[in-house]
Amino acid sequence: MIYILGVFFDNFIPKWHSQAEKIDYNVFILVVKGKVKYSINGEQIIAEKGDLVFIPSGTLRGAENHESGEHQKYTVAFTIDKNVDYSNPFPIDKKFHKIKTRNPEYVKHRFERLFVDSRGDKKFRSYICVGVLQELLGMFARELDSPTITPSKVKYTSIIENYLLENYRKNIEIEQLAKLINRSPSYTISVFKELMGQSPIKYIHQLRIIEACNLLQNTDMTIGAISDYLGYYDPSYFSRMFKKLTSMSPKEFSMYGHQIEFSNLLT
């Protein structure tokens, strides 16, 4: 059983630091912007944007802002029941780990949701928050278990992802993405899928539908207007794609989406 002690968001805090001490809880971190300097059992570690960090209980840990300036990060402190069910053991080795997440936007969204829900209705808070944290830890463990990925693949994927994040509302062809990294279209699809778990085209649709969910819940835009804004232009095609990824129509989501866990949406 996991017990969440706290969920925190550090938002460019001047002179931020954490004095070196042996912690008796686990810490799970996503760095959103900037860099953080950690001391882990006497070793200096730098965590930067997109890094997921796991610091196990019993670690001598200290931390402070990097010399380059302040940072943004989400931090979850939690403990694990010693009487854990070993038929479903904790999936991460109890040692320090730091990796670059392969799906930063989704992971960031889940940390945001965890932060918000940790301050929500006490009646359901623990169940919802533990569920979100377990999902994040499971994704982290899966990435740790994956084969080593070369720095060049990480670089190529980062270039493509950043381009898609800035241009997902536009009509994008695979050939355009291939030119960004000077590789063939087939290689471009392959390397992106290896690191992100989906093709560039599916990632574009995912970004669009995530934004559509936001617009349906928080604006008065019509379904047709949202379709145009997101680059679909054909409202019926937009509705089919929306339902394919969320199992709901846009109209259904505008009515009931606030009741749905985001992790259950993108199927």
Short mmCIF file of C-alpha atoms in Angstrom, two decimals:
data_model
loop_
_atom_site.label_atom_id
_atom_site.label_comp_id
_atom_site.label_asym_id
_atom_site.label_seq_id
_atom_site.Cartn_x
_atom_site.Cartn_y
_atom_site.Cartn_z
CA MET A 1 0.00 0.00 0.00
CA ILE A 2 1.28 3.46 -0.95
CA TYR A 3 0.72 6.41 1.39
CA ILE A 4 1.16 9.89 -0.09
CA LEU A 5 2.63 12.35 2.40
CA GLY A 6 2.51 15.38 0.14
CA VAL A 7 2.46 16.68 -3.43
CA PHE A 8 4.30 19.93 -4.11
CA PHE A 9 4.95 22.33 -6.99
CA ASP A 10 8.06 24.48 -6.78
CA ASN A 11 7.55 27.47 -9.05
CA PHE A 12 10.77 29.44 -9.57
CA ILE A 13 11.51 29.87 -5.85
CA PRO A 14 14.49 32.16 -5.19
CA LYS A 15 17.23 30.71 -2.97
CA TRP A 16 15.39 27.36 -2.84
CA HIS A 17 17.27 24.61 -1.04
CA SER A 18 16.75 21.49 1.03
CA GLN A 19 19.28 20.78 3.74
CA ALA A 20 21.15 17.47 3.53
CA GLU A 21 19.44 14.82 5.65
CA LYS A 22 18.63 11.13 5.59
CA ILE A 23 15.02 10.86 4.43
CA ASP A 24 12.60 8.23 5.73
CA TYR A 25 10.25 8.45 2.75
CA ASN A 26 10.46 8.08 -1.03
CA VAL A 27 10.57 11.09 -3.36
CA PHE A 28 9.39 11.13 -6.98
CA ILE A 29 10.13 14.25 -9.05
CA LEU A 30 9.44 15.71 -12.48
CA VAL A 31 11.55 18.73 -13.45
CA VAL A 32 9.41 20.98 -15.66
CA LYS A 33 11.79 23.88 -16.32
CA GLY A 34 15.35 24.80 -15.40
CA LYS A 35 17.82 22.66 -13.47
CA VAL A 36 18.11 21.36 -9.89
CA LYS A 37 21.31 20.38 -8.12
CA TYR A 38 21.04 17.35 -5.83
CA SER A 39 23.43 15.74 -3.40
CA ILE A 40 22.62 12.02 -3.27
CA ASN A 41 24.66 10.12 -0.67
CA GLY A 42 27.46 12.62 -1.23
CA GLU A 43 27.36 12.51 -5.05
CA GLN A 44 26.39 15.62 -7.02
CA ILE A 45 23.54 15.08 -9.50
CA ILE A 46 21.99 17.61 -11.91
CA ALA A 47 18.34 17.12 -12.89
CA GLU A 48 16.92 19.20 -15.74
CA LYS A 49 13.77 19.73 -17.78
CA GLY A 50 12.05 16.44 -18.63
CA ASP A 51 13.93 14.41 -16.02
CA LEU A 52 12.07 11.99 -13.76
CA VAL A 53 13.90 11.37 -10.50
CA PHE A 54 13.28 8.67 -7.89
CA ILE A 55 15.00 9.03 -4.50
CA PRO A 56 14.35 6.08 -2.17
CA SER A 57 13.82 6.14 1.56
CA GLY A 58 17.10 5.98 3.48
CA THR A 59 18.98 8.26 1.08
CA LEU A 60 21.15 11.12 2.37
CA ARG A 61 19.67 13.88 0.23
CA GLY A 62 20.31 17.58 -0.15
CA ALA A 63 19.19 19.95 -2.93
CA GLU A 64 19.36 23.52 -4.14
CA ASN A 65 18.80 25.73 -7.17
CA HIS A 66 21.30 25.27 -9.97
CA GLU A 67 23.71 28.13 -10.67
CA SER A 68 21.77 28.84 -13.88
CA GLY A 69 18.72 30.02 -11.89
CA GLU A 70 15.39 28.93 -10.42
CA HIS A 71 13.38 25.95 -11.59
CA GLN A 72 9.90 24.44 -11.77
CA LYS A 73 9.25 20.90 -10.58
CA TYR A 74 6.61 18.60 -9.13
CA THR A 75 7.55 16.52 -6.10
CA VAL A 76 5.67 13.65 -4.49
CA ALA A 77 6.71 12.30 -1.08
CA PHE A 78 5.34 8.88 -0.21
CA THR A 79 5.91 5.75 1.86
CA ILE A 80 5.25 2.09 1.15
CA ASP A 81 3.62 -0.29 3.62
CA LYS A 82 6.25 -2.75 4.85
CA ASN A 83 3.62 -5.48 4.68
CA VAL A 84 3.56 -5.16 0.90
CA ASP A 85 1.83 -7.84 -1.16
CA TYR A 86 4.78 -9.56 -2.84
CA SER A 87 2.52 -10.97 -5.54
CA ASN A 88 2.46 -7.36 -6.78
CA PRO A 89 5.80 -5.90 -5.59
CA PHE A 90 6.91 -2.30 -5.92
CA PRO A 91 8.16 -2.08 -9.53
CA ILE A 92 11.26 0.11 -8.98
CA ASP A 93 14.58 -0.95 -7.46
CA LYS A 94 15.00 0.87 -4.17
CA LYS A 95 17.94 2.98 -5.33
CA PHE A 96 18.38 6.39 -6.94
CA HIS A 97 17.21 6.65 -10.55
CA LYS A 98 17.14 9.55 -13.03
CA ILE A 99 15.85 9.26 -16.60
CA LYS A 100 14.56 11.52 -19.36
CA THR A 101 10.88 10.69 -19.79
CA ARG A 102 9.79 9.69 -23.28
CA ASN A 103 6.36 11.29 -23.07
CA PRO A 104 6.93 14.56 -21.21
CA GLU A 105 3.63 16.27 -22.00
CA TYR A 106 1.48 13.38 -20.77
CA VAL A 107 3.68 12.85 -17.68
CA LYS A 108 3.51 16.57 -16.90
CA HIS A 109 -0.28 16.49 -17.21
CA ARG A 110 -0.50 13.57 -14.78
CA PHE A 111 1.70 15.33 -12.23
CA GLU A 112 -0.48 18.43 -12.61
CA ARG A 113 -3.57 16.29 -12.02
CA LEU A 114 -1.96 14.67 -8.99
CA PHE A 115 -1.12 18.09 -7.55
CA VAL A 116 -4.67 19.40 -8.08
CA ASP A 117 -6.38 16.26 -6.80
CA SER A 118 -4.17 16.20 -3.69
CA ARG A 119 -5.99 19.39 -2.70
CA GLY A 120 -9.46 18.14 -3.63
CA ASP A 121 -12.35 16.43 -1.87
CA LYS A 122 -10.94 14.52 1.13
CA LYS A 123 -13.57 11.81 0.73
CA PHE A 124 -12.03 10.51 -2.53
CA ARG A 125 -8.61 12.17 -2.54
CA SER A 126 -6.49 9.27 -1.35
CA TYR A 127 -7.95 6.79 -3.85
CA ILE A 128 -7.59 9.12 -6.83
CA CYS A 129 -4.10 10.35 -5.94
CA VAL A 130 -2.68 6.90 -5.24
CA GLY A 131 -4.08 5.71 -8.57
CA VAL A 132 -2.40 8.54 -10.49
CA LEU A 133 0.89 8.01 -8.64
CA GLN A 134 0.82 4.28 -9.33
CA GLU A 135 0.32 5.00 -13.03
CA LEU A 136 3.31 7.37 -13.05
CA LEU A 137 5.51 4.93 -11.14
CA GLY A 138 4.50 2.12 -13.49
CA MET A 139 5.41 4.21 -16.54
CA PHE A 140 8.71 5.12 -14.90
CA ALA A 141 9.49 1.46 -14.15
CA ARG A 142 8.65 0.48 -17.73
CA GLU A 143 11.04 3.07 -19.13
CA LEU A 144 13.77 1.94 -16.72
CA ASP A 145 13.28 -1.59 -17.98
CA SER A 146 13.59 -0.59 -21.65
CA PRO A 147 16.83 -1.12 -23.60
CA THR A 148 19.41 1.67 -23.59
CA ILE A 149 18.58 4.38 -26.10
CA THR A 150 21.35 6.24 -27.90
CA PRO A 151 21.76 10.02 -27.36
CA SER A 152 21.20 10.62 -31.09
CA LYS A 153 17.74 9.00 -30.91
CA VAL A 154 16.86 11.13 -27.90
CA LYS A 155 18.03 14.23 -29.80
CA TYR A 156 16.04 13.37 -32.93
CA THR A 157 12.90 12.62 -30.95
CA SER A 158 13.25 15.86 -28.98
CA ILE A 159 13.56 17.88 -32.20
CA ILE A 160 10.46 16.25 -33.66
CA GLU A 161 8.43 16.52 -30.46
CA ASN A 162 9.25 20.21 -29.97
CA TYR A 163 8.22 20.89 -33.57
CA LEU A 164 4.94 19.03 -33.09
CA LEU A 165 4.19 20.84 -29.83
CA GLU A 166 4.56 24.18 -31.60
CA ASN A 167 2.80 23.23 -34.85
CA TYR A 168 0.26 20.50 -34.07
CA ARG A 169 -2.63 22.63 -35.36
CA LYS A 170 -1.04 22.72 -38.82
CA ASN A 171 -1.11 20.10 -41.58
CA ILE A 172 2.15 18.19 -41.02
CA GLU A 173 3.58 15.52 -43.31
CA ILE A 174 6.11 12.88 -42.28
CA GLU A 175 8.46 14.20 -44.97
CA GLN A 176 8.61 17.54 -43.14
CA LEU A 177 9.63 15.83 -39.92
CA ALA A 178 12.22 13.71 -41.71
CA LYS A 179 13.87 16.86 -43.09
CA LEU A 180 14.20 18.26 -39.56
CA ILE A 181 16.59 15.44 -38.61
CA ASN A 182 17.97 14.67 -42.09
CA ARG A 183 16.74 11.09 -42.00
CA SER A 184 14.30 9.01 -44.04
CA PRO A 185 10.55 9.11 -43.32
CA SER A 186 10.57 5.45 -42.26
CA TYR A 187 13.44 6.03 -39.80
CA THR A 188 11.72 9.15 -38.48
CA ILE A 189 8.56 7.19 -37.70
CA SER A 190 10.55 4.31 -36.21
CA VAL A 191 12.73 6.36 -33.84
CA PHE A 192 9.82 8.52 -32.65
CA LYS A 193 7.67 5.47 -32.00
CA GLU A 194 10.52 3.74 -30.15
CA LEU A 195 10.88 6.58 -27.67
CA MET A 196 7.34 7.93 -27.50
CA GLY A 197 5.37 4.72 -27.87
CA GLN A 198 3.32 6.05 -30.78
CA SER A 199 3.77 7.41 -34.29
CA PRO A 200 4.19 11.16 -34.93
CA ILE A 201 0.76 11.31 -36.58
CA LYS A 202 -0.96 9.70 -33.59
CA TYR A 203 0.94 12.07 -31.30
CA ILE A 204 -0.39 15.04 -33.32
CA HIS A 205 -3.95 13.76 -32.89
CA GLN A 206 -3.35 13.21 -29.18
CA LEU A 207 -2.12 16.80 -28.74
CA ARG A 208 -5.13 18.10 -30.66
CA ILE A 209 -7.63 16.06 -28.67
CA ILE A 210 -6.04 17.07 -25.35
CA GLU A 211 -6.48 20.69 -26.41
CA ALA A 212 -10.01 19.94 -27.60
CA CYS A 213 -10.88 18.58 -24.14
CA ASN A 214 -9.61 21.81 -22.61
CA LEU A 215 -11.59 23.98 -25.04
CA LEU A 216 -14.79 21.96 -24.59
CA GLN A 217 -14.60 22.29 -20.82
CA ASN A 218 -13.33 25.85 -20.46
CA THR A 219 -14.63 27.89 -23.41
CA ASP A 220 -17.88 28.59 -25.25
CA MET A 221 -16.43 27.54 -28.63
CA THR A 222 -18.65 25.35 -30.76
CA ILE A 223 -17.55 21.91 -31.92
CA GLY A 224 -17.19 23.30 -35.45
CA ALA A 225 -15.04 26.19 -34.26
CA ILE A 226 -12.81 23.85 -32.25
CA SER A 227 -12.47 21.58 -35.27
CA ASP A 228 -11.28 24.51 -37.41
CA TYR A 229 -9.00 25.84 -34.68
CA LEU A 230 -7.26 22.48 -34.33
CA GLY A 231 -6.76 22.04 -38.06
CA TYR A 232 -9.39 19.39 -38.77
CA TYR A 233 -11.72 21.65 -40.79
CA ASP A 234 -14.22 18.78 -41.19
CA PRO A 235 -16.26 18.61 -37.95
CA SER A 236 -17.44 15.07 -38.65
CA TYR A 237 -13.84 13.84 -39.01
CA PHE A 238 -12.89 15.72 -35.83
CA SER A 239 -15.77 14.03 -33.99
CA ARG A 240 -14.72 10.59 -35.23
CA MET A 241 -11.11 11.16 -34.17
CA PHE A 242 -12.22 12.53 -30.79
CA LYS A 243 -14.37 9.48 -30.14
CA LYS A 244 -11.62 7.13 -31.34
CA LEU A 245 -9.19 8.51 -28.77
CA THR A 246 -11.56 9.15 -25.86
CA SER A 247 -14.48 6.74 -26.47
CA MET A 248 -16.78 9.75 -26.15
CA SER A 249 -18.20 12.20 -28.67
CA PRO A 250 -17.25 15.89 -28.25
CA LYS A 251 -20.83 16.63 -27.18
CA GLU A 252 -20.74 13.88 -24.54
CA PHE A 253 -17.41 15.12 -23.25
CA SER A 254 -18.64 18.72 -22.96
CA MET A 255 -21.46 17.43 -20.74
CA TYR A 256 -19.71 14.73 -18.68
CA GLY A 257 -15.96 15.14 -19.19
CA HIS A 258 -15.41 16.84 -15.83
CA GLN A 259 -16.44 13.56 -14.17
CA ILE A 260 -13.86 11.47 -16.04
CA GLU A 261 -10.31 10.62 -14.96
CA PHE A 262 -7.98 11.84 -17.71
CA SER A 263 -6.00 8.60 -17.61
CA ASN A 264 -9.15 6.82 -18.75
CA LEU A 265 -9.70 9.09 -21.74
CA LEU A 266 -6.95 8.43 -24.28
CA THR A 267 -7.48 4.80 -25.26
#
